[in-house]
Short mmCIF file of C-alpha atoms in Angstrom, two decimals:
data_model
loop_
_atom_site.label_atom_id
_atom_site.label_comp_id
_atom_site.label_asym_id
_atom_site.label_seq_id
_atom_site.Cartn_x
_atom_site.Cartn_y
_atom_site.Cartn_z
CA MET A 1366 238.26 256.94 120.15
CA SER A 1367 241.03 258.97 118.63
CA ASN A 1368 241.84 262.42 119.93
CA SER A 1369 244.15 263.24 117.04
CA PRO A 1370 243.97 266.93 116.10
CA ILE A 1371 241.71 267.94 113.25
CA PRO A 1372 243.80 269.14 110.28
CA LEU A 1373 242.81 272.80 110.31
CA GLY A 1374 244.65 273.87 107.18
CA ASN A 1375 244.28 277.50 106.20
CA TYR A 1376 241.83 279.80 107.95
CA PHE A 1377 239.43 282.22 106.31
CA ASN A 1378 236.63 284.00 108.16
CA LYS A 1379 233.77 284.11 105.68
CA HIS A 1380 231.54 285.81 108.26
CA THR A 1381 233.60 289.04 108.31
CA THR A 1382 234.96 289.27 104.76
CA ARG A 1383 234.75 292.62 102.96
CA ASN A 1384 235.18 291.09 99.52
CA PRO A 1385 231.83 291.85 97.79
CA LEU A 1386 231.54 288.47 96.07
CA LEU A 1387 232.56 286.45 99.12
CA LYS A 1388 230.27 288.58 101.29
CA PHE A 1389 227.41 287.70 98.93
CA PHE A 1390 228.06 283.99 99.47
CA SER A 1391 228.48 284.50 103.23
CA ASP A 1392 225.18 286.38 103.50
CA ARG A 1393 223.42 283.57 101.64
CA TYR A 1394 224.98 281.09 104.07
CA ARG A 1395 223.68 283.01 107.08
CA HIS A 1396 220.23 283.53 105.55
CA ASN A 1397 219.81 279.84 104.73
CA LEU A 1398 220.99 278.76 108.17
CA GLN A 1399 218.50 281.05 109.85
CA SER A 1400 215.74 279.88 107.49
CA MET A 1401 216.37 276.31 108.64
CA LEU A 1402 216.32 277.42 112.27
CA LYS A 1403 212.90 279.01 111.79
CA LYS A 1404 211.49 275.56 110.91
CA ILE A 1405 212.33 274.10 114.32
CA ASP A 1406 211.91 275.08 117.96
CA PRO A 1407 214.84 273.80 120.06
CA ARG A 1408 215.25 274.62 123.74
CA ASN A 1409 219.02 274.08 123.71
CA ALA A 1410 221.74 273.61 121.12
CA LEU A 1411 225.35 272.48 120.85
CA GLU A 1412 227.77 273.49 118.12
CA ILE A 1413 230.81 271.34 117.28
CA GLY A 1414 233.77 273.42 116.05
CA SER A 1415 232.33 276.80 116.98
CA GLY A 1416 235.32 278.98 116.14
CA GLU A 1417 234.40 282.57 117.01
CA GLY A 1418 230.77 281.69 117.73
CA TYR A 1419 229.05 283.10 114.65
CA ILE A 1420 226.74 280.10 114.19
CA VAL A 1421 225.47 280.13 117.76
CA SER A 1422 225.11 283.89 117.47
CA TYR A 1423 222.92 283.47 114.36
CA ALA A 1424 220.89 280.85 116.24
CA ARG A 1425 220.32 283.22 119.15
CA THR A 1426 218.99 285.84 116.71
CA VAL A 1427 216.26 283.41 115.57
CA HIS A 1428 215.58 281.87 118.99
CA PRO A 1429 216.43 284.48 121.67
CA SER A 1430 215.77 282.14 124.61
CA LEU A 1431 217.85 279.27 123.20
CA GLN A 1432 220.30 277.76 125.70
CA LEU A 1433 223.59 277.57 123.81
CA PHE A 1434 226.67 275.39 124.15
CA ALA A 1435 229.75 275.91 121.97
CA SER A 1436 232.91 273.85 121.56
CA ASP A 1437 236.21 273.87 119.71
CA ILE A 1438 239.53 272.03 119.86
CA ASP A 1439 241.61 275.22 120.13
CA TRP A 1440 241.67 276.42 123.75
CA ARG A 1441 243.08 279.84 122.75
CA LEU A 1442 240.19 280.38 120.36
CA VAL A 1443 237.70 279.19 122.97
CA LYS A 1444 239.17 281.58 125.53
CA THR A 1445 238.80 284.54 123.18
CA SER A 1446 235.42 283.54 121.78
CA SER A 1447 233.90 282.85 125.18
CA GLN A 1448 234.74 286.41 126.19
CA GLU A 1449 233.31 287.94 123.02
CA PHE A 1450 230.19 285.72 122.95
CA ASP A 1451 229.48 284.93 126.57
CA GLN A 1452 225.84 283.97 125.96
CA ALA A 1453 227.01 280.41 125.30
CA SER A 1454 228.67 277.87 127.59
CA TRP A 1455 232.02 277.03 125.98
CA ALA A 1456 234.14 273.88 126.17
CA VAL A 1457 237.43 272.68 124.71
CA CYS A 1458 236.91 269.18 123.27
CA PHE A 1459 237.30 266.94 120.25
CA GLY A 1460 234.28 265.87 118.25
CA GLU A 1461 235.21 262.23 118.79
CA SER A 1462 234.78 262.57 122.56
CA LEU A 1463 232.17 265.10 123.66
CA PRO A 1464 231.95 265.85 127.40
CA TYR A 1465 228.15 265.85 127.52
CA PRO A 1466 225.49 263.36 128.66
CA SER A 1467 223.64 261.29 126.07
CA ARG A 1468 220.58 262.82 124.41
CA GLN A 1469 221.12 266.20 126.01
CA PHE A 1470 220.64 268.58 123.07
CA ASP A 1471 217.55 269.34 121.01
CA LEU A 1472 219.80 270.62 118.24
CA VAL A 1473 223.41 269.93 117.23
CA PHE A 1474 225.29 272.01 114.67
CA ALA A 1475 228.14 270.54 112.62
CA CYS A 1476 228.93 273.41 110.26
CA GLU A 1477 232.15 273.40 108.24
CA VAL A 1478 233.59 270.68 110.48
CA LEU A 1479 233.17 267.21 109.02
CA GLU A 1480 235.32 267.90 105.97
CA HIS A 1481 238.29 268.37 108.33
CA VAL A 1482 237.84 265.15 110.30
CA PRO A 1483 239.97 262.04 109.57
CA GLN A 1484 237.20 259.70 110.80
CA PRO A 1485 233.85 261.49 110.40
CA ASP A 1486 231.90 258.40 111.49
CA GLN A 1487 233.41 258.70 114.97
CA VAL A 1488 232.33 262.32 115.20
CA MET A 1489 228.84 261.53 113.94
CA GLN A 1490 228.51 258.70 116.45
CA GLU A 1491 229.20 261.19 119.25
CA ILE A 1492 226.86 263.78 117.76
CA HIS A 1493 224.19 261.09 117.51
CA ARG A 1494 224.80 260.14 121.14
CA VAL A 1495 224.38 263.65 122.56
CA GLY A 1496 221.69 264.77 120.11
CA ARG A 1497 218.00 264.38 120.87
CA LYS A 1498 216.04 265.91 117.99
CA TRP A 1499 217.67 267.85 115.15
CA LEU A 1500 220.96 268.13 113.30
CA ILE A 1501 222.00 271.01 111.07
CA ALA A 1502 225.15 270.19 109.11
CA THR A 1503 226.98 272.02 106.33
CA VAL A 1504 229.96 271.01 104.20
CA PRO A 1505 231.54 272.26 100.97
CA ASN A 1506 229.61 270.97 97.97
CA GLU A 1507 232.11 269.09 95.83
CA PRO A 1508 233.35 269.31 93.16
CA TRP A 1509 231.98 272.86 92.96
CA TRP A 1510 234.03 274.04 95.94
CA ARG A 1511 237.31 273.02 94.31
CA LEU A 1512 236.23 274.34 90.92
CA MET A 1513 235.47 277.71 92.52
CA ASN A 1514 238.91 277.74 94.12
CA MET A 1515 240.54 276.96 90.78
CA ALA A 1516 238.53 279.74 89.12
CA ARG A 1517 240.09 282.07 91.73
CA LEU A 1518 243.52 280.57 90.90
CA ARG A 1519 243.77 279.17 94.44
CA TYR A 1520 245.39 275.86 95.42
CA LEU A 1521 246.01 274.90 91.80
CA HIS A 1522 248.79 272.51 92.86
CA ASP A 1523 246.12 270.42 94.62
CA PHE A 1524 243.36 270.82 92.02
CA GLY A 1525 241.59 273.45 94.10
CA ASN A 1526 241.38 271.51 97.34
CA THR A 1527 241.42 273.82 100.35
CA PRO A 1528 244.22 272.84 102.78
CA GLY A 1529 242.76 270.86 105.65
CA HIS A 1530 239.83 269.46 103.66
CA ILE A 1531 240.30 265.70 103.77
CA GLN A 1532 236.69 264.60 103.22
CA HIS A 1533 234.84 265.47 100.01
CA TRP A 1534 231.11 265.04 99.48
CA GLY A 1535 228.64 265.93 96.80
CA MET A 1536 225.02 266.43 97.91
CA GLY A 1537 223.99 262.82 97.36
CA GLN A 1538 227.12 261.44 98.99
CA PHE A 1539 226.67 263.62 102.07
CA SER A 1540 223.02 262.68 102.41
CA GLN A 1541 223.95 259.00 102.17
CA PHE A 1542 226.71 259.40 104.79
CA LEU A 1543 224.34 261.09 107.25
CA SER A 1544 221.49 258.64 106.64
CA SER A 1545 222.96 256.18 109.16
CA TYR A 1546 222.41 258.75 111.91
CA ILE A 1547 219.52 260.99 110.86
CA GLU A 1548 216.42 261.10 108.77
CA VAL A 1549 217.14 263.84 106.25
CA LYS A 1550 214.29 266.35 106.24
CA SER A 1551 215.88 268.94 103.95
CA ILE A 1552 219.01 269.00 101.82
CA GLN A 1553 219.88 272.12 99.87
CA SER A 1554 222.64 273.39 97.66
CA VAL A 1555 223.54 276.90 98.74
CA PHE A 1556 226.52 277.44 96.47
CA PRO A 1557 229.20 276.46 97.30
CA TRP A 1558 227.87 274.57 100.35
CA THR A 1559 225.50 271.70 101.07
CA PHE A 1560 223.02 272.29 103.91
CA VAL A 1561 221.24 269.43 105.68
CA LEU A 1562 218.48 269.51 108.30
CA GLY A 1563 217.57 266.16 109.81
CA THR A 1564 216.15 264.38 112.84
CA PHE A 1565 218.17 261.88 114.85
CA LYS A 1566 217.19 258.23 114.49
#
């Protein structure tokens, strides 16, 4: 398995933005994620590409007793995030090689990660290996994501593609990609993202 770095591209923290329009989208993202979490009852959860830990923090709000594990490829970010959100056990690792036993986690999050990965099948194989019950995954919904960027006059030289996004899925394409690993229980367009809740096969 390759341990080549994920192309991170630019960085924008949608969870803390003060822009009213972007905050509206961010709030819808959080609300929909927590709505999905209310449909399931995991005992533990792992997030791939946790960043500052907002996703696991949202999960803890819905399930206060949830045992949380968080991971990212950037050790500096993990060091900072593990201090600010110490309710999770943090690890530095690549999605292609997760340092966890097989079938350990009731729930695995892959939120805003797979679009950055050169070989998403390798990451999904590892997620499938460590996952036991549920997957929650989100990606930009294309082509709407790029069209929204172009409407904001961003990244026009690359037809609105956000730097670091090397995979591009519409809702149907993303569902088809995941179908090798999960049974899709719910797929939703929460503009400009696609949300999927599924059970591991």
